[in-house]
mmCIF file of C-alpha atoms in Angstrom:
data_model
loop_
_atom_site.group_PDB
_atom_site.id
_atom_site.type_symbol
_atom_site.label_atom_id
_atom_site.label_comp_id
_atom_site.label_asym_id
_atom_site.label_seq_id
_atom_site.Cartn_x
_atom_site.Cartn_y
_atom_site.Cartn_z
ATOM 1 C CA UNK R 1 122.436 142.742 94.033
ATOM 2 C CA UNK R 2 119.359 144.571 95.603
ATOM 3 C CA UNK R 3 117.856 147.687 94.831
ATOM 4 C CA UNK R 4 119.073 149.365 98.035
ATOM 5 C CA UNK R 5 123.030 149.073 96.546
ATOM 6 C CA UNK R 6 124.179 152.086 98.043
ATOM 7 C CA UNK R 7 122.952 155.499 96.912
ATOM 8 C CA UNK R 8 121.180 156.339 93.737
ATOM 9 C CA UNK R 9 123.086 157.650 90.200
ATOM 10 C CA UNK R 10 123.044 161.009 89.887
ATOM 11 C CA UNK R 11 123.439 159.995 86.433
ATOM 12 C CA UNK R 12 122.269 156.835 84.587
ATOM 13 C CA UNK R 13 123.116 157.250 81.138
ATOM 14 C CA UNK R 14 126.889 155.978 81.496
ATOM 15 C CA UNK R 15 125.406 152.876 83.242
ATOM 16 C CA UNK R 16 123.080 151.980 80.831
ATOM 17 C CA UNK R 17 125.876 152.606 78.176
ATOM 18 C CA UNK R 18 128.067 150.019 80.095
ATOM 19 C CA UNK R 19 125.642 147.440 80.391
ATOM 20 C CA UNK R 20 124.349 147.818 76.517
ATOM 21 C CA UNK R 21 127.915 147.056 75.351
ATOM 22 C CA UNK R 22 128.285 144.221 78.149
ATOM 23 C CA UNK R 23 124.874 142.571 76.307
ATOM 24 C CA UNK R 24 126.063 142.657 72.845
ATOM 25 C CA UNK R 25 129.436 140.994 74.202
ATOM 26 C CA UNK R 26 127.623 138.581 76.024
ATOM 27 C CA UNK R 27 125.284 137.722 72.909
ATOM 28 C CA UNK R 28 127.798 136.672 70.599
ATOM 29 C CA UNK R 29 131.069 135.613 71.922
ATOM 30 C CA UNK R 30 130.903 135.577 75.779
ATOM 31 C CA UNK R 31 128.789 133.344 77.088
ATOM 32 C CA UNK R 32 130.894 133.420 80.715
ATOM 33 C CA UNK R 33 129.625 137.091 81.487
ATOM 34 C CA UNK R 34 125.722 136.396 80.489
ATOM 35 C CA UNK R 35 124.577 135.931 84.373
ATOM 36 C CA UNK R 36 126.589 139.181 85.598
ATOM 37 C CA UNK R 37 124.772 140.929 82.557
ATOM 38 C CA UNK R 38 121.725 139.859 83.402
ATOM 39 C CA UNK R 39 121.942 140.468 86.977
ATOM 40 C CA UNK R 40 122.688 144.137 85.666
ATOM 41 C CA UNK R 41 119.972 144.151 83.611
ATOM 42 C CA UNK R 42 117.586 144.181 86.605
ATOM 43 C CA UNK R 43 118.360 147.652 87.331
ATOM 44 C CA UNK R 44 118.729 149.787 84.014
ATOM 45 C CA UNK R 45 115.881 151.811 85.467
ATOM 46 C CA UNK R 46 116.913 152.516 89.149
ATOM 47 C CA UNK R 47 120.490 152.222 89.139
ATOM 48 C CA UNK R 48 122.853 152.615 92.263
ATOM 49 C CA UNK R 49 126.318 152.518 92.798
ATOM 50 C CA UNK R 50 127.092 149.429 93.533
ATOM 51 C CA UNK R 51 125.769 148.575 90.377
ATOM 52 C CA UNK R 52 127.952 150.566 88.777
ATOM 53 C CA UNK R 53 130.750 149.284 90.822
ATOM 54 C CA UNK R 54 129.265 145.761 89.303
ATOM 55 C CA UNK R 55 129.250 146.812 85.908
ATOM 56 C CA UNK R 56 133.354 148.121 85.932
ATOM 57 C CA UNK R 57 134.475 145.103 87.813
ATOM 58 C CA UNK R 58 132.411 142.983 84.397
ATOM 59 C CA UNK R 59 134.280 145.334 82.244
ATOM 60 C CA UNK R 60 137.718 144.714 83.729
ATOM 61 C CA UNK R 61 137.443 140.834 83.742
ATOM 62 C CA UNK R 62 136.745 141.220 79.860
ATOM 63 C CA UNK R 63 140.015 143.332 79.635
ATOM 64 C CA UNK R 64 141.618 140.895 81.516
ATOM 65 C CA UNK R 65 140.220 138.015 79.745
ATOM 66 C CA UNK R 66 139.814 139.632 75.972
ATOM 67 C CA UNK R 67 142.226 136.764 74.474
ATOM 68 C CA UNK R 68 139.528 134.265 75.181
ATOM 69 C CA UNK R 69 137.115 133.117 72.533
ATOM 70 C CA UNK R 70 134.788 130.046 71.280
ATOM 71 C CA UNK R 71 136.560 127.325 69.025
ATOM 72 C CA UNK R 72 134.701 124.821 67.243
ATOM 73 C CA UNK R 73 135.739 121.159 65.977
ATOM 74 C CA UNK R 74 134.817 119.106 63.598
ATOM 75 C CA UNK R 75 136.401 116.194 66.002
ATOM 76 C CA UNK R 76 135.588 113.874 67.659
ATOM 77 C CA UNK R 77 133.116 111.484 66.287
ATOM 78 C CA UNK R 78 129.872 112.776 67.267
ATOM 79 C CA UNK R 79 130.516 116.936 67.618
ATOM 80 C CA UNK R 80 128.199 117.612 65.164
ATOM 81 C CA UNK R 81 125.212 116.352 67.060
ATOM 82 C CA UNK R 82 123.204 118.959 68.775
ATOM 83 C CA UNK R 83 123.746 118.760 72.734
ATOM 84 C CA UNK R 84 121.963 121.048 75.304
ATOM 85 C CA UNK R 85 122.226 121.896 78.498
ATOM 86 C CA UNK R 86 119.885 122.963 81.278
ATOM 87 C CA UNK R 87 119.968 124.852 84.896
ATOM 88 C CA UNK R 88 118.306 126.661 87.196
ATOM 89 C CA UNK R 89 118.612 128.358 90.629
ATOM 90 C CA UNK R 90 115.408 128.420 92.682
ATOM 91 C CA UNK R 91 113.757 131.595 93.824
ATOM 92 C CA UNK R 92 116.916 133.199 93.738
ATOM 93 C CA UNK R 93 115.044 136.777 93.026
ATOM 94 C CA UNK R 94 114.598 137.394 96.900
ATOM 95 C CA UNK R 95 111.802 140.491 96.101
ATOM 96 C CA UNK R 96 109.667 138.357 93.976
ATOM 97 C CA UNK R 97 110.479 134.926 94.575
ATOM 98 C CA UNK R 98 111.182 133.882 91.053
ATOM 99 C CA UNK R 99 113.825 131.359 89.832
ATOM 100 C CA UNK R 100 116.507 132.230 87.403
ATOM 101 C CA UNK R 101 117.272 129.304 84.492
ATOM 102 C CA UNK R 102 119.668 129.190 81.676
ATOM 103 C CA UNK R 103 120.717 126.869 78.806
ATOM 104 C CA UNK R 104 123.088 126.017 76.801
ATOM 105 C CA UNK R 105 123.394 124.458 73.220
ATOM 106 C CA UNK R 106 126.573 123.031 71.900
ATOM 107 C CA UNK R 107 127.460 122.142 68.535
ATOM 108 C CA UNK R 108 131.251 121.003 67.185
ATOM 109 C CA UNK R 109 132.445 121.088 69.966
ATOM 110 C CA UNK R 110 131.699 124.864 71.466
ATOM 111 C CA UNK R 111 128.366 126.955 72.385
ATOM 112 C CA UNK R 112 126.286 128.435 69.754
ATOM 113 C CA UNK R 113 123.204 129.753 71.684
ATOM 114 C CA UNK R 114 122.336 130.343 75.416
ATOM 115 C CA UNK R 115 120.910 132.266 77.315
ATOM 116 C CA UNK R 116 120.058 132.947 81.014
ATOM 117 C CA UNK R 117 116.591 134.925 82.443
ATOM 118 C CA UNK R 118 114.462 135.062 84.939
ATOM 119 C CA UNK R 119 111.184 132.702 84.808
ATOM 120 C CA UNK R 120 107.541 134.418 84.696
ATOM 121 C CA UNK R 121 106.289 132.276 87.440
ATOM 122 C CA UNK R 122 106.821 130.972 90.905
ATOM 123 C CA UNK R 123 107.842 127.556 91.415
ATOM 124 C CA UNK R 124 107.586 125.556 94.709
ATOM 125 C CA UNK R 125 110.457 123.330 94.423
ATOM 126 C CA UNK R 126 113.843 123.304 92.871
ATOM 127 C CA UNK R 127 112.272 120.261 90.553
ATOM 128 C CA UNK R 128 109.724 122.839 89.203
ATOM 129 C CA UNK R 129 112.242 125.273 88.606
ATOM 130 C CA UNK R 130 114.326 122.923 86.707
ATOM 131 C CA UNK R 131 111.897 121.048 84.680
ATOM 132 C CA UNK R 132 110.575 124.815 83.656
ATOM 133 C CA UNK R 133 113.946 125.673 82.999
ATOM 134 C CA UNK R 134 113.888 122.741 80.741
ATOM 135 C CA UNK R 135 111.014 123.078 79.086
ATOM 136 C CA UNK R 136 112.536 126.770 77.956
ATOM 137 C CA UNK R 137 115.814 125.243 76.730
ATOM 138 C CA UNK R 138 113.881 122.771 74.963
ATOM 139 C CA UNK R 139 111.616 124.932 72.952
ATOM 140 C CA UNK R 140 114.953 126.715 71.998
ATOM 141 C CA UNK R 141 116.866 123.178 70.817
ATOM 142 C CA UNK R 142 113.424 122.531 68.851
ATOM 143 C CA UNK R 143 113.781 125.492 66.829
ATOM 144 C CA UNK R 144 117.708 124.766 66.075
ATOM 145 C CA UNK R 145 116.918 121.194 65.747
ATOM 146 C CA UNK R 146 115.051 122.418 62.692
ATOM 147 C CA UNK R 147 117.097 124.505 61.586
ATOM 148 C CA UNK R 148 119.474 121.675 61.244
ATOM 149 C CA UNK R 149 117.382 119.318 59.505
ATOM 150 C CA UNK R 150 116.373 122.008 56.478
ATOM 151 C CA UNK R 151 120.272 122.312 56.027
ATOM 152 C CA UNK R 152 120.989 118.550 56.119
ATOM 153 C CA UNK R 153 123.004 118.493 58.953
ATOM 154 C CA UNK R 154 120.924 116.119 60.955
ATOM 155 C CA UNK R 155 120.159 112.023 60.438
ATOM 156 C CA UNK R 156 116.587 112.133 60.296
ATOM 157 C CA UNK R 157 114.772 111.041 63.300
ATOM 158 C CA UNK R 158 117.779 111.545 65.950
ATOM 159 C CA UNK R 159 117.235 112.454 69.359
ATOM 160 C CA UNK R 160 118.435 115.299 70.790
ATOM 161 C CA UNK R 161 120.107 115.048 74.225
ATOM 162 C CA UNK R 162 119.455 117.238 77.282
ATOM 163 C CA UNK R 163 121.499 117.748 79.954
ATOM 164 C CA UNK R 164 119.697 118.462 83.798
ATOM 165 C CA UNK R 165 121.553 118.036 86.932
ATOM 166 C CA UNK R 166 118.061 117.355 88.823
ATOM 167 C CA UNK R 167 117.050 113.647 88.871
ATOM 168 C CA UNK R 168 113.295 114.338 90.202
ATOM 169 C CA UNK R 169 113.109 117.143 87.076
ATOM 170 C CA UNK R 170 114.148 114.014 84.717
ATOM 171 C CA UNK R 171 111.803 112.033 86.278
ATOM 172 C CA UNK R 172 108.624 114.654 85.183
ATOM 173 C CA UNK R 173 109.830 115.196 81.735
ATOM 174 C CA UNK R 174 110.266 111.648 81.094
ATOM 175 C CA UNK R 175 106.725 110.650 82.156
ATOM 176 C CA UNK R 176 108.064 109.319 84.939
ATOM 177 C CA UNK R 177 106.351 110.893 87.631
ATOM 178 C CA UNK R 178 103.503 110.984 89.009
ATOM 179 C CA UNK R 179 101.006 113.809 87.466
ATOM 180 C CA UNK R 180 99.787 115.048 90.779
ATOM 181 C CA UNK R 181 103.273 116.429 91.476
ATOM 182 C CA UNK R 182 102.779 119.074 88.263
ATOM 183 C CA UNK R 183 99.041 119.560 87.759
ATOM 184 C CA UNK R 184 99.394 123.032 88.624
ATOM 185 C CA UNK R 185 101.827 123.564 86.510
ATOM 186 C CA UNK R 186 100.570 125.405 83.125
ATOM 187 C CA UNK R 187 99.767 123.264 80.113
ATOM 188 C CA UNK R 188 102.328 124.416 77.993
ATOM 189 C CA UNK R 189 105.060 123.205 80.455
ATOM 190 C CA UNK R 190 103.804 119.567 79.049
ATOM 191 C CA UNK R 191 105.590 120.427 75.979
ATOM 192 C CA UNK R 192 108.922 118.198 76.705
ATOM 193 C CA UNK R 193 106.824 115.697 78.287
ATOM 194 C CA UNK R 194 105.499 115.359 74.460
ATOM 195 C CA UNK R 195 108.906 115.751 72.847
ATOM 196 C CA UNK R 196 110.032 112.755 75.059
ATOM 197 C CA UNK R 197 107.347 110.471 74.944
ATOM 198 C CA UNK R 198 107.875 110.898 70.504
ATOM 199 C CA UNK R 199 111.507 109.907 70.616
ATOM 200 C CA UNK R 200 112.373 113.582 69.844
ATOM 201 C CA UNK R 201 114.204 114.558 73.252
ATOM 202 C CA UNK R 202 115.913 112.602 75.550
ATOM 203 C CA UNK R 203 116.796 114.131 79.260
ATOM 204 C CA UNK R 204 120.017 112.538 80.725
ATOM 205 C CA UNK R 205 121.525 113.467 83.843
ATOM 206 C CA UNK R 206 124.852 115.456 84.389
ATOM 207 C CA UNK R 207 126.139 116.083 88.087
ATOM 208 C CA UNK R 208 126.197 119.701 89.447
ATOM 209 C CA UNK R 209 129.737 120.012 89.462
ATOM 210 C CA UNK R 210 130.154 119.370 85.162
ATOM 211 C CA UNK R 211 127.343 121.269 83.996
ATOM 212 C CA UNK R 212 128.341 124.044 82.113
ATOM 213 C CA UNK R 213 124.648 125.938 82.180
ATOM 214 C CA UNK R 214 125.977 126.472 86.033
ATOM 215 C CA UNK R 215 127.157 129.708 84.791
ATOM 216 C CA UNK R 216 124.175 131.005 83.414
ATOM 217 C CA UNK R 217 122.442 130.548 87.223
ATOM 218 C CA UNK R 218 124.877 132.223 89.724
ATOM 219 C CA UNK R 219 128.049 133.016 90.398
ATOM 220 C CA UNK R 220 129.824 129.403 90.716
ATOM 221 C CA UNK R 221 133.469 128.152 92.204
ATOM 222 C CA UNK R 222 134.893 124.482 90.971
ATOM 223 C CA UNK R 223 135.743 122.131 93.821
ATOM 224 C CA UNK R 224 139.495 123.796 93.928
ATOM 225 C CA UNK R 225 138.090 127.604 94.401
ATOM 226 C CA UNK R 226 138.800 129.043 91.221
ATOM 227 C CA UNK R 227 136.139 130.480 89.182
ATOM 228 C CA UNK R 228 135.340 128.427 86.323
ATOM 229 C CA UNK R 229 133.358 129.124 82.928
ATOM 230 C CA UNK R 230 132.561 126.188 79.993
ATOM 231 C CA UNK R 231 135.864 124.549 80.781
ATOM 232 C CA UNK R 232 135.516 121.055 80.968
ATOM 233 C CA UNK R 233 137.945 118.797 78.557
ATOM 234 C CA UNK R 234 135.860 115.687 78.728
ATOM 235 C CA UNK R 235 132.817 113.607 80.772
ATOM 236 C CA UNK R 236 131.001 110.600 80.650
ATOM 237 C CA UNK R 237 129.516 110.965 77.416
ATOM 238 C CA UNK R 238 132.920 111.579 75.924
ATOM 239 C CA UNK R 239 131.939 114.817 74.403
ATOM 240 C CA UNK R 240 134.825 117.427 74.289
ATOM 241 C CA UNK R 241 134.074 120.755 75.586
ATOM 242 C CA UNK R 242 135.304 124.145 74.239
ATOM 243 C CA UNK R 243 138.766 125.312 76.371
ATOM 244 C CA UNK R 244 136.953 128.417 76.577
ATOM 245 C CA UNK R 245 138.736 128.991 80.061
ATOM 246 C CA UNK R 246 139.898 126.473 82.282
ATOM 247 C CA UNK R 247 140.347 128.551 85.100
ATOM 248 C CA UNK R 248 139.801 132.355 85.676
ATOM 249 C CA UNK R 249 141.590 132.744 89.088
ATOM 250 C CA UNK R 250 144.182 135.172 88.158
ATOM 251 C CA UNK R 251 141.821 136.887 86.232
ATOM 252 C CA UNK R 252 139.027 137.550 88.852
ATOM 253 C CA UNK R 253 141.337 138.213 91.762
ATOM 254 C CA UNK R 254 142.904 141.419 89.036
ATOM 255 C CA UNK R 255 139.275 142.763 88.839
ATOM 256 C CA UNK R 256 138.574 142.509 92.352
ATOM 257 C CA UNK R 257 141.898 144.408 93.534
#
């Protein structure tokens, strides 16, 4: 969506209504609709039709889909460990040439936190963008990696496991790579190189097509052409994923009638 979406609102207050309810839905229970949100977000203070066209066409897929929710597990063996997830889209932001990330934590089985903005900086590779993206996710699975240890729900000194779908990004946080590649980079971008060299993160590599933080980067069809959302019954590392919504065909082709 640009700025230049058609003509101007004559009035912006229903819009920004819309898109306030749309945030607090995509908050707590509906992680699928978090990039169209955000997208939306972009333009709370110049608004255009098209946006608003955007912003009914989110509301009707929730209508559509408002029988869909997150279940958690207590099986299989290992759902109680804290997995994340990372992803980003390089310089996607055409007017300012910023990169959009997300990430995703999972525990028992279904998300509890993600999230999907755009960075502060400009990267000059999709490796920069990613291991950025990374390092935001991570700073987000330290604090609920934390928060499970002062409840007891975490064996003390177990790694945490993030997912990127960018091998060269893996590379740099796992001290890897060579320093040259990042030394403009800001210092605090080092912080998951330091997780991972103390045994407190470990980045693993997911292909494109199963990584659920996907959705948090752009609008995304699976290899058959149907929209997909967190829907993914199992991968390599054997780890069951939420049935938030195998499929949402049917669904998107009713909001875009």
């Amino acid at each position: 969506m640009t700025e230049d979406a058609g003509l101007p609102l004559d009035d912006d207050k229903p819009f920004r209504q819309i898109v306030g309810s749309l945030l607090y839905c995509a908050m707590s229970t509906r992680p699928d609709i978090v990039h169209a949100v955000t997208q939306l977000s972009r333009h709370l203070s110049t608004p255009h039709y098209m946006h608003m066209l955007m912003a009914k066409r989110t509301v009707a897929y929730l209508l559509h889909t408002k029988d869909i929710g997150i279940t958690y597990h207590g099986q299989p063996a290992g759902s109680s460990e804290l997995i994340g997830f990372s992803d980003s889209s390089w310089a996607d932001d055409r007017s300012t040439g910023l990169s959009t990330c997300g990430y995703l934590w999972m525990l028992a089985c279904g998300p509890i936190s993600w999230r999907s903005k755009l960075q502060a900086l400009v990267t000059l590779s999709s490796t920069e963008a990613e291991y950025v993206g990374a390092c935001l996710g991570a700073q987000h699975g330290m604090h609920l990696d934390n928060l499970m240890n002062e409840l007891g729900l975490k064996a003390n000194g177990k790694t945490v496991t993030l997912y990127l779908d960018n091998q060269s990004a893996i590379a740099i946080g796992s001290n890897q790579s060579s320093v040259q590649r990042t030394k403009h980079l800001a210092l605090r971008f080092y912080f998951l190189r330091d997780l991972v060299r103390a045994g407190k993160f470990k980045l693993t590599y997911l292909p494109t097509n199963i990584m659920p933080a996907d959705v948090f980067t752009k609008h995304t069809a699976s290899p058959n052409g149907a929209m997909y959302l967190i829907a993914f019954t199992e991968d390599a590392t054997n780890y069951v994923w939420v049935k938030f919504l195998s499929q949402k065909s049917d669904a998107y082709e009713a909001v875009m009638k």
